[in-house]
Structures are given as C-alpha cells and as structure tokens.
PDB file of N, CA and C in Angstrom:
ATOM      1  N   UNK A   1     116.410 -79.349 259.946  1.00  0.00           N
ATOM      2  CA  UNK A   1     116.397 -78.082 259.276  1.00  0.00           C
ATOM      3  C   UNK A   1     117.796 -77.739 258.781  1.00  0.00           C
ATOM      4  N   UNK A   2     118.811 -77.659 259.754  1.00  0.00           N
ATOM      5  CA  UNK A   2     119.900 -76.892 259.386  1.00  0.00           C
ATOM      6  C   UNK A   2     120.764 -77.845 260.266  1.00  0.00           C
ATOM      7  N   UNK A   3     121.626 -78.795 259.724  1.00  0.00           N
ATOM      8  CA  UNK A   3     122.980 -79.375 260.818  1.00  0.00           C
ATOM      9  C   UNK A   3     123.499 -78.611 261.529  1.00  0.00           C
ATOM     10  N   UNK A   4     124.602 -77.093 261.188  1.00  0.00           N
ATOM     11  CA  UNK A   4     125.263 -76.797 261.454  1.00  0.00           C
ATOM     12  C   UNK A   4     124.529 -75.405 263.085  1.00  0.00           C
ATOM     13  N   UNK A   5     125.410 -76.122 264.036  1.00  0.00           N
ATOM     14  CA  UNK A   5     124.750 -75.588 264.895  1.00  0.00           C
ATOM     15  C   UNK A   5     125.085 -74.274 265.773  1.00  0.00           C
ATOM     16  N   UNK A   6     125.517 -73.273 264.276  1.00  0.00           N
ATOM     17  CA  UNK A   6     125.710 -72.120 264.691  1.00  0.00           C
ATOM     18  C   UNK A   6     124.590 -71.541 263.515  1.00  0.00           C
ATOM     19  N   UNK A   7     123.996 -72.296 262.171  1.00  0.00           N
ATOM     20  CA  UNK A   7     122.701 -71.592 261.827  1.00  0.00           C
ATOM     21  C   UNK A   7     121.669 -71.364 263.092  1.00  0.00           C
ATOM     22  N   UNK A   8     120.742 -70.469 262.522  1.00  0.00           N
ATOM     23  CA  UNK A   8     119.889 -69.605 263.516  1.00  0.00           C
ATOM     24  C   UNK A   8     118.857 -71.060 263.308  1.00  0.00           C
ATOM     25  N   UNK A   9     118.393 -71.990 262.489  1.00  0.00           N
ATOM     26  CA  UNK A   9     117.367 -72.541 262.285  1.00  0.00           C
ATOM     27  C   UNK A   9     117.685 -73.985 262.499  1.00  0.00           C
ATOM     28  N   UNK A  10     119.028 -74.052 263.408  1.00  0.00           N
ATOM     29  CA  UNK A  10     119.552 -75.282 264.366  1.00  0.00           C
ATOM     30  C   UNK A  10     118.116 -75.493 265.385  1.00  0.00           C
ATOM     31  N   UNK A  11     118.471 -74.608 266.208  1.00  0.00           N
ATOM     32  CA  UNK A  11     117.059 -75.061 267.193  1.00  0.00           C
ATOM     33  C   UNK A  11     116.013 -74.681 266.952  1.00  0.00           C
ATOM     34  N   UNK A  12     115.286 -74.578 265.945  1.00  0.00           N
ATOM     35  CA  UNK A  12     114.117 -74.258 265.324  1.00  0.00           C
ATOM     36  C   UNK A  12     114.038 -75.701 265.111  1.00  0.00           C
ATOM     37  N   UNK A  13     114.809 -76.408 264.092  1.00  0.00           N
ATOM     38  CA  UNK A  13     114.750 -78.059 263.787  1.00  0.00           C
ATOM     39  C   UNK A  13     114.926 -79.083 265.126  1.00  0.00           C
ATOM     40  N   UNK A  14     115.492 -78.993 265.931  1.00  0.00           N
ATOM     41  CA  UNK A  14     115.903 -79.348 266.683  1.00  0.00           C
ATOM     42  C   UNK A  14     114.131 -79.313 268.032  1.00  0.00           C
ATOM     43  N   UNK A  15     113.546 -78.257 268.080  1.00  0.00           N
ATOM     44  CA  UNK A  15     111.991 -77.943 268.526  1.00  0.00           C
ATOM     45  C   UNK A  15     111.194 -78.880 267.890  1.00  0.00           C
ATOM     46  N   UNK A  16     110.686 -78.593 266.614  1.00  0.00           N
ATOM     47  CA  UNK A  16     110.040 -79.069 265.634  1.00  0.00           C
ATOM     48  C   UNK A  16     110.435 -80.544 265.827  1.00  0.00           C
ATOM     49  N   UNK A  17     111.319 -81.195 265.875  1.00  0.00           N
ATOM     50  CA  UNK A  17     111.729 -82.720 265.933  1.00  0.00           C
ATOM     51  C   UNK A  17     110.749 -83.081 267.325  1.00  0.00           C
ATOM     52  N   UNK A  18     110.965 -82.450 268.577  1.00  0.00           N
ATOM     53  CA  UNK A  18     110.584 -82.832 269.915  1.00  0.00           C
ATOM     54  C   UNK A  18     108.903 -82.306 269.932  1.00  0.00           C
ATOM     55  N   UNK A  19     108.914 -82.015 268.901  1.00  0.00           N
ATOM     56  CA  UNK A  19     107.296 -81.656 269.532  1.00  0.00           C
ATOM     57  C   UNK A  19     106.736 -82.977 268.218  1.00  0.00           C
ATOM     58  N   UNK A  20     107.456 -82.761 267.356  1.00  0.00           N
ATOM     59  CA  UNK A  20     106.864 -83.985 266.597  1.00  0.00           C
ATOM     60  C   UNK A  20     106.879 -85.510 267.107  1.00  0.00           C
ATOM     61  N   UNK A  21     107.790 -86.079 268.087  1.00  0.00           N
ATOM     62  CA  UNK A  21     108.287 -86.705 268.461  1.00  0.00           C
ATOM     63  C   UNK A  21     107.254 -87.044 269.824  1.00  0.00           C
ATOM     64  N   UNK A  22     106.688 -85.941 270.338  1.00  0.00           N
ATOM     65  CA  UNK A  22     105.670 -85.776 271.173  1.00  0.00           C
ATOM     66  C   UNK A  22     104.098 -86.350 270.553  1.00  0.00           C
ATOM     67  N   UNK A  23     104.266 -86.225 269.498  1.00  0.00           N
ATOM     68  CA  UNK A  23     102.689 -86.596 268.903  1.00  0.00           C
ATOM     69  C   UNK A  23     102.710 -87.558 268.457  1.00  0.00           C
ATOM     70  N   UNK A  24     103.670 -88.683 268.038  1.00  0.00           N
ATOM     71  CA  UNK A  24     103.938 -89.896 267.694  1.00  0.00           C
ATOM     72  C   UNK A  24     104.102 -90.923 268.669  1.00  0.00           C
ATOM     73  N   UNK A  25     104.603 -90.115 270.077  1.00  0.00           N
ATOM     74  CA  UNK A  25     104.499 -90.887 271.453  1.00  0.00           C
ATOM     75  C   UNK A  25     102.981 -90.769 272.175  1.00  0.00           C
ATOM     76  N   UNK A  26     102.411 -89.974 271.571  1.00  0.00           N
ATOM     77  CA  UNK A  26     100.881 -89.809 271.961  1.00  0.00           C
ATOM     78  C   UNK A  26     100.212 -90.903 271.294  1.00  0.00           C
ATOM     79  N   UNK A  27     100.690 -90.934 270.048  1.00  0.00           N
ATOM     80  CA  UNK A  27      99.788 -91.839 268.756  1.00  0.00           C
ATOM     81  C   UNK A  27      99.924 -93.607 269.267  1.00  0.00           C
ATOM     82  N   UNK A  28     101.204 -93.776 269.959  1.00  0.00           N
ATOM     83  CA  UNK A  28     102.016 -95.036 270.482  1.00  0.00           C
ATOM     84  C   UNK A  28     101.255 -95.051 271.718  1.00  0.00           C
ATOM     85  N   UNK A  29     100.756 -94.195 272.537  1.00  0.00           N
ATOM     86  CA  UNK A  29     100.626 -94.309 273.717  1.00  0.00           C
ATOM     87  C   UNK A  29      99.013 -94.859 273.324  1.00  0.00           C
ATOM     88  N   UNK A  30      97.928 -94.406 272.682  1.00  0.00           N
ATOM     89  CA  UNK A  30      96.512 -94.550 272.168  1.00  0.00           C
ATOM     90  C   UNK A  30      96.547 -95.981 271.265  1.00  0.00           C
ATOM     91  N   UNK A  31      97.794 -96.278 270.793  1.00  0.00           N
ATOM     92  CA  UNK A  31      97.555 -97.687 270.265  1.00  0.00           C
ATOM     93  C   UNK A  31      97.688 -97.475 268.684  1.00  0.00           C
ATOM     94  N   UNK A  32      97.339 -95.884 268.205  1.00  0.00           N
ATOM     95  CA  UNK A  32      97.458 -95.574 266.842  1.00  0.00           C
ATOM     96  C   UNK A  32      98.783 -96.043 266.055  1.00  0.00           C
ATOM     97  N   UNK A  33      99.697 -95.800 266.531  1.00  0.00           N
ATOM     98  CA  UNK A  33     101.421 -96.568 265.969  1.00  0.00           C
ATOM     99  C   UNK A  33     102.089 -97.392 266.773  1.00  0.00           C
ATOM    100  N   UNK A  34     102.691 -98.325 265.932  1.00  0.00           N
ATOM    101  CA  UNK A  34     103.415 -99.243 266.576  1.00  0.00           C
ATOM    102  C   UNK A  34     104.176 -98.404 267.750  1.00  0.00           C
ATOM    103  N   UNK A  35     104.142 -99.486 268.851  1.00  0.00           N
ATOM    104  CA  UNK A  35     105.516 -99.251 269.846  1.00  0.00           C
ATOM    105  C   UNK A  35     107.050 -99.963 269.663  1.00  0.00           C
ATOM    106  N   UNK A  36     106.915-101.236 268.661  1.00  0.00           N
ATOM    107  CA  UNK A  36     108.293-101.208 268.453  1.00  0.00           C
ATOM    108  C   UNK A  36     109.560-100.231 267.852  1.00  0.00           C
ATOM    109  N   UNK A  37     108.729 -99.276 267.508  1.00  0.00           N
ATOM    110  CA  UNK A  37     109.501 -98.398 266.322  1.00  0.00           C
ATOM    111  C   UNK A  37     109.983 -97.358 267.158  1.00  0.00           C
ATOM    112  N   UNK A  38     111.060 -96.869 267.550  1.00  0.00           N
ATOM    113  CA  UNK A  38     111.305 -95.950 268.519  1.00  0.00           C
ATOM    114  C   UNK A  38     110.822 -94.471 267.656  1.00  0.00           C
ATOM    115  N   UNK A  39     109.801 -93.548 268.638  1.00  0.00           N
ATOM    116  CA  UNK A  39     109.045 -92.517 267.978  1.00  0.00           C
ATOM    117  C   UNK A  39     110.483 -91.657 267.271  1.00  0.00           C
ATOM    118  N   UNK A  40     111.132 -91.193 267.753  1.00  0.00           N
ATOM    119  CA  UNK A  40     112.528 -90.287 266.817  1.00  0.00           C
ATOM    120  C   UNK A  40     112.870 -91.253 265.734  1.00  0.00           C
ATOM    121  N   UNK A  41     112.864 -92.157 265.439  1.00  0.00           N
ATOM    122  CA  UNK A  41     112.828 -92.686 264.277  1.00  0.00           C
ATOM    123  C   UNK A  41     111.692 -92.458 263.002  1.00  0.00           C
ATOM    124  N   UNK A  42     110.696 -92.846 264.050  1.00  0.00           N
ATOM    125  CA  UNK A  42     109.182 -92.237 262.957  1.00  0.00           C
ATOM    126  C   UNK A  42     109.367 -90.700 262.503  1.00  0.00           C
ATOM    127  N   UNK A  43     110.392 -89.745 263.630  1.00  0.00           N
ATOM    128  CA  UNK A  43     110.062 -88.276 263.384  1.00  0.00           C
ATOM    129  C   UNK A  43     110.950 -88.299 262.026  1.00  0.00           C
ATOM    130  N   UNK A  44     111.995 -88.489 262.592  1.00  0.00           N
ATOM    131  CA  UNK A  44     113.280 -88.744 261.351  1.00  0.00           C
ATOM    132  C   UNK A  44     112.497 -88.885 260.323  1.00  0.00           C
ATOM    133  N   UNK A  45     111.537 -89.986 260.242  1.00  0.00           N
ATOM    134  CA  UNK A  45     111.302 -90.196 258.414  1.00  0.00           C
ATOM    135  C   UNK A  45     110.499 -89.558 258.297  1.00  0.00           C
ATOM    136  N   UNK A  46     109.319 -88.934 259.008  1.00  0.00           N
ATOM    137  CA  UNK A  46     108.601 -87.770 258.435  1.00  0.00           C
ATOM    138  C   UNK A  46     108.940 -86.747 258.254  1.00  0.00           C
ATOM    139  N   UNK A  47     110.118 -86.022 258.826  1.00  0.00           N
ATOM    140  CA  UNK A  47     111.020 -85.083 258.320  1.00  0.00           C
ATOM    141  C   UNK A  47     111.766 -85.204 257.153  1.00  0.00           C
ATOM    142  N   UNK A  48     112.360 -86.415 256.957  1.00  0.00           N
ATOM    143  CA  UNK A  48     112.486 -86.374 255.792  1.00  0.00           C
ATOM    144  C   UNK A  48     111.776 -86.862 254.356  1.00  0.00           C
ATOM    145  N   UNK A  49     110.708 -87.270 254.692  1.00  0.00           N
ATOM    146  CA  UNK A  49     109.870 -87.656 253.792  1.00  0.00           C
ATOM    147  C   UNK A  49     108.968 -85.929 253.613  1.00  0.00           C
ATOM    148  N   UNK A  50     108.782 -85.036 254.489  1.00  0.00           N
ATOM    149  CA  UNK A  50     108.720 -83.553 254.118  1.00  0.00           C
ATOM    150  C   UNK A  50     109.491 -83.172 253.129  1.00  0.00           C
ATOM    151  N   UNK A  51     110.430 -82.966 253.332  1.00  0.00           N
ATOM    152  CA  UNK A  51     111.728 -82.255 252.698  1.00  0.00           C
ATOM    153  C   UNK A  51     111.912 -82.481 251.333  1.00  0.00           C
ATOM    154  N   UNK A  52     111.923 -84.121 251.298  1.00  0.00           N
ATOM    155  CA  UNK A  52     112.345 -84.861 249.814  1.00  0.00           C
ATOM    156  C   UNK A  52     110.618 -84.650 248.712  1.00  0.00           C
ATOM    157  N   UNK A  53     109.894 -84.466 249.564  1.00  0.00           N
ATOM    158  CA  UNK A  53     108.742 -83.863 248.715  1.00  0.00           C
ATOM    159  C   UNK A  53     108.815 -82.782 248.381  1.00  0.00           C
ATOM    160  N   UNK A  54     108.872 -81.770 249.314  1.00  0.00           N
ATOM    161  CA  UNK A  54     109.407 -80.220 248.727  1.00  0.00           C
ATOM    162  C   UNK A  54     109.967 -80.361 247.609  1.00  0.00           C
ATOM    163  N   UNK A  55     111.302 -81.066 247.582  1.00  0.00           N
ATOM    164  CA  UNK A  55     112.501 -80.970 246.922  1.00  0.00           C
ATOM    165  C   UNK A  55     111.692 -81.372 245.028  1.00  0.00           C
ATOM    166  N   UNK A  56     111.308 -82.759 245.471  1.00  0.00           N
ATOM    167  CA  UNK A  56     110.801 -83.315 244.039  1.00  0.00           C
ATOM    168  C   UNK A  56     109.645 -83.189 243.622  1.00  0.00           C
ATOM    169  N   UNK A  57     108.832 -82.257 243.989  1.00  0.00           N
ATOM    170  CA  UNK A  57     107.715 -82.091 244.046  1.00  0.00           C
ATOM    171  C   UNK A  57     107.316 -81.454 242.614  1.00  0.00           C
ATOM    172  N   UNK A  58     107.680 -80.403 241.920  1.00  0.00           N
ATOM    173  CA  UNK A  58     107.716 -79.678 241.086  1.00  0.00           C
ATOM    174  C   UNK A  58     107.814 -80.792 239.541  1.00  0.00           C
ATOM    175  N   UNK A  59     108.589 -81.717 240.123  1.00  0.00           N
ATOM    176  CA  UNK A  59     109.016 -83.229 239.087  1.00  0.00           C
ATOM    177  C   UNK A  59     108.569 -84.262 239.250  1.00  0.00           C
ATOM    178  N   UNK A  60     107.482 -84.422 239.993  1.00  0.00           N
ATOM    179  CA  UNK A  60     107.241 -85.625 240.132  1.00  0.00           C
ATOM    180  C   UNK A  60     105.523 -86.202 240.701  1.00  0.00           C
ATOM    181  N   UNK A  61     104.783 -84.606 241.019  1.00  0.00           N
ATOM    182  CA  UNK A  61     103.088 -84.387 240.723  1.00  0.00           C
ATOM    183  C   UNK A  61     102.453 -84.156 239.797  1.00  0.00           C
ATOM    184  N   UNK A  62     101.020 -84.411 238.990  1.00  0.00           N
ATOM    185  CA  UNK A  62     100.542 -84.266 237.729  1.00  0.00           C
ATOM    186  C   UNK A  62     100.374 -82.758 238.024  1.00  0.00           C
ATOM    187  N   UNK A  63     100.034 -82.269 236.920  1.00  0.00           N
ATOM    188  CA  UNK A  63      99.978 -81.119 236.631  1.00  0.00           C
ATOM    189  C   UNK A  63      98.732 -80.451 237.617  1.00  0.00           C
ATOM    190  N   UNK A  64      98.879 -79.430 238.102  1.00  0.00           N
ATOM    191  CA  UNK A  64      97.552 -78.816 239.042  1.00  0.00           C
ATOM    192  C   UNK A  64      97.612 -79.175 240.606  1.00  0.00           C
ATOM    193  N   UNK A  65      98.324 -80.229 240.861  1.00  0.00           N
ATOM    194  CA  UNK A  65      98.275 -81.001 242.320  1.00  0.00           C
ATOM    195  C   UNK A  65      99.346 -79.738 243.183  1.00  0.00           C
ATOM    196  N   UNK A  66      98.313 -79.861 244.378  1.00  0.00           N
ATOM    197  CA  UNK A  66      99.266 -79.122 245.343  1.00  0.00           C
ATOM    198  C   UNK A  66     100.059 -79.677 246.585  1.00  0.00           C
ATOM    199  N   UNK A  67     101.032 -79.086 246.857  1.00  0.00           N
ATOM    200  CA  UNK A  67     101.896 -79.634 247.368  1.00  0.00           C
ATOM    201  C   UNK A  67     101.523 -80.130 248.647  1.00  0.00           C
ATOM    202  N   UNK A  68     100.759 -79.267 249.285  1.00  0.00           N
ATOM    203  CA  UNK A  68     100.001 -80.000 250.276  1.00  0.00           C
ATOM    204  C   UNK A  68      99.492 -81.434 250.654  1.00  0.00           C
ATOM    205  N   UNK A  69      98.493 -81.464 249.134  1.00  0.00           N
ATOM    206  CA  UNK A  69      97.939 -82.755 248.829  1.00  0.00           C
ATOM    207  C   UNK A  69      98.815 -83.804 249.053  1.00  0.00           C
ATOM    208  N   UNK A  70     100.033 -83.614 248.217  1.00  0.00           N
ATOM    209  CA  UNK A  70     100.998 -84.570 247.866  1.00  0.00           C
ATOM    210  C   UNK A  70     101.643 -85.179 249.024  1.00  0.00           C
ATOM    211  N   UNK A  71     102.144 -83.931 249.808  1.00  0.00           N
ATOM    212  CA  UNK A  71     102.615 -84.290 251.305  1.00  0.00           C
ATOM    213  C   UNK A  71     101.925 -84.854 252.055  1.00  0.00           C
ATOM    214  N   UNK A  72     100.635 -84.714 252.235  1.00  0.00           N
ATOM    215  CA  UNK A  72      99.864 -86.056 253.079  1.00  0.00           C
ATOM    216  C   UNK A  72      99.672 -86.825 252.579  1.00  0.00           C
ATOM    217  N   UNK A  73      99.431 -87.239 250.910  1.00  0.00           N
ATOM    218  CA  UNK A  73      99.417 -88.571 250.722  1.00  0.00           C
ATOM    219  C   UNK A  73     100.667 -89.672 250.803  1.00  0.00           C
ATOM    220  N   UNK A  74     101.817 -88.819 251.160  1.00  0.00           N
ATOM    221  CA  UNK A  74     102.993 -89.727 251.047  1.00  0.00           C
ATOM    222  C   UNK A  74     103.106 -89.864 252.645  1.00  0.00           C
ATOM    223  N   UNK A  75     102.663 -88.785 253.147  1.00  0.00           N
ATOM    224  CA  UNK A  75     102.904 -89.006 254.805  1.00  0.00           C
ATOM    225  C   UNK A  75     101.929 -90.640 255.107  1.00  0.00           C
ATOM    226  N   UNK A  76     100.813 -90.065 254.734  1.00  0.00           N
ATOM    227  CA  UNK A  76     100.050 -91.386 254.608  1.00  0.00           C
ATOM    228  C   UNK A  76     100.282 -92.306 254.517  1.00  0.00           C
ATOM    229  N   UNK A  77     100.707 -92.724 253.621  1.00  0.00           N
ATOM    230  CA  UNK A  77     101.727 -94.047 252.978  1.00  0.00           C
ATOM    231  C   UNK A  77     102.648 -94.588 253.825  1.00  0.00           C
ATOM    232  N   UNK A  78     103.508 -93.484 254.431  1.00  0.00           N
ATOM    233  CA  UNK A  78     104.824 -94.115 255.056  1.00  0.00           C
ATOM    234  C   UNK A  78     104.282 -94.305 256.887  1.00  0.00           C
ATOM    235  N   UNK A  79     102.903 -94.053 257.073  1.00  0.00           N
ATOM    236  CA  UNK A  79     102.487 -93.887 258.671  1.00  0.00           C
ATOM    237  C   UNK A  79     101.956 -95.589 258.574  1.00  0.00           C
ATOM    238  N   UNK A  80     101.305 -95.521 256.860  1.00  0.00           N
ATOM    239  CA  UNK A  80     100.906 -97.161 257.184  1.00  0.00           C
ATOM    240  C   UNK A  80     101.718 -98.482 257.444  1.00  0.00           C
ATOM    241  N   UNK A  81     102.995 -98.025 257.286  1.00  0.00           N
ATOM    242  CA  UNK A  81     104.206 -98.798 258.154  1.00  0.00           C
ATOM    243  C   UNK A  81     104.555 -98.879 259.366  1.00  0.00           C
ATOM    244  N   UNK A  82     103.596 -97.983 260.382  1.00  0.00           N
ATOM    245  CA  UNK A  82     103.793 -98.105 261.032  1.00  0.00           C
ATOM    246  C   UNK A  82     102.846 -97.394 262.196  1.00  0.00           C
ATOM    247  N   UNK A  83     101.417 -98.155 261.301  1.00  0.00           N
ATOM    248  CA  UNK A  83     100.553 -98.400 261.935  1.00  0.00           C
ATOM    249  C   UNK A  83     100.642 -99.580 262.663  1.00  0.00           C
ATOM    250  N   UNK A  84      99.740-100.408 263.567  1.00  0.00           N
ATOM    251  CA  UNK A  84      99.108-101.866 264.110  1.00  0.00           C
ATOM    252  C   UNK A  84      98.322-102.416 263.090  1.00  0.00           C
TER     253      UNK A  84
END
C-alpha cells in the first residue's frame, strides 16, 4: 500500500499482505498451488499485479469492460503459474 512507515495505510498493507499470504498457504496446503513458490512471493505478485491493473486499466481494456472483470482475468493468468 504505502512504504513509508509513518503513512496511516503502512499497516493496513502490511495486514492485507498476511491475510493474503494466509489463503495462498491454505491453497498450498489443499494441493491447489505449488509449494515450491514461497506463498509471500505469490502475495507480492498479486499485489502487484492489483495495482498495475488499477493503474493501466483505463488504457489498456476494450471499451465497456470493468475493472473487476479485468482484475480476475489477469489474476487468473498469473495463479496458472503457479498452479500443479
């Protein structure tokens, strides 16, 4: 969310990472994602694979598509790397 760790939305990002990080060690634990991939790595790129959609989103969906949509289909994409 925010590096600097006197913003208010330091440990807001810093939450959000560990609980995400929690559901990817669930997904590893059920067999759903690889276990070589250390889960804070997987969080890392879905955080930033969030963000960089936000960002280019406006430039880079056909006309009418919502951002929503867009964000799970790329989440999609980058989970099948690291699926089994």
């Amino acid at each position: 969310m925010n590096a600097r760790a006197d913003s208010g939305l330091y440990d807001t990002g810093r939450k959000m990472s560990r609980i995400l990080v929690k559901v990817i060690q669930r997904g590893q634990e059920k067999g759903a994602l690889s276990k070589d991939i250390n889960p804070s790595e997987i969080a890392d790129s879905l955080i930033g694979l969030y963000f960089v959609s936000q960002f280019l989103w406006p430039d880079t969906v056909p006309e009418g598509d919502e951002l929503e949509k867009e964000v799970c289909r790329r989440v999609e994409n980058l989970l099948k790397g690291y699926t089994l």
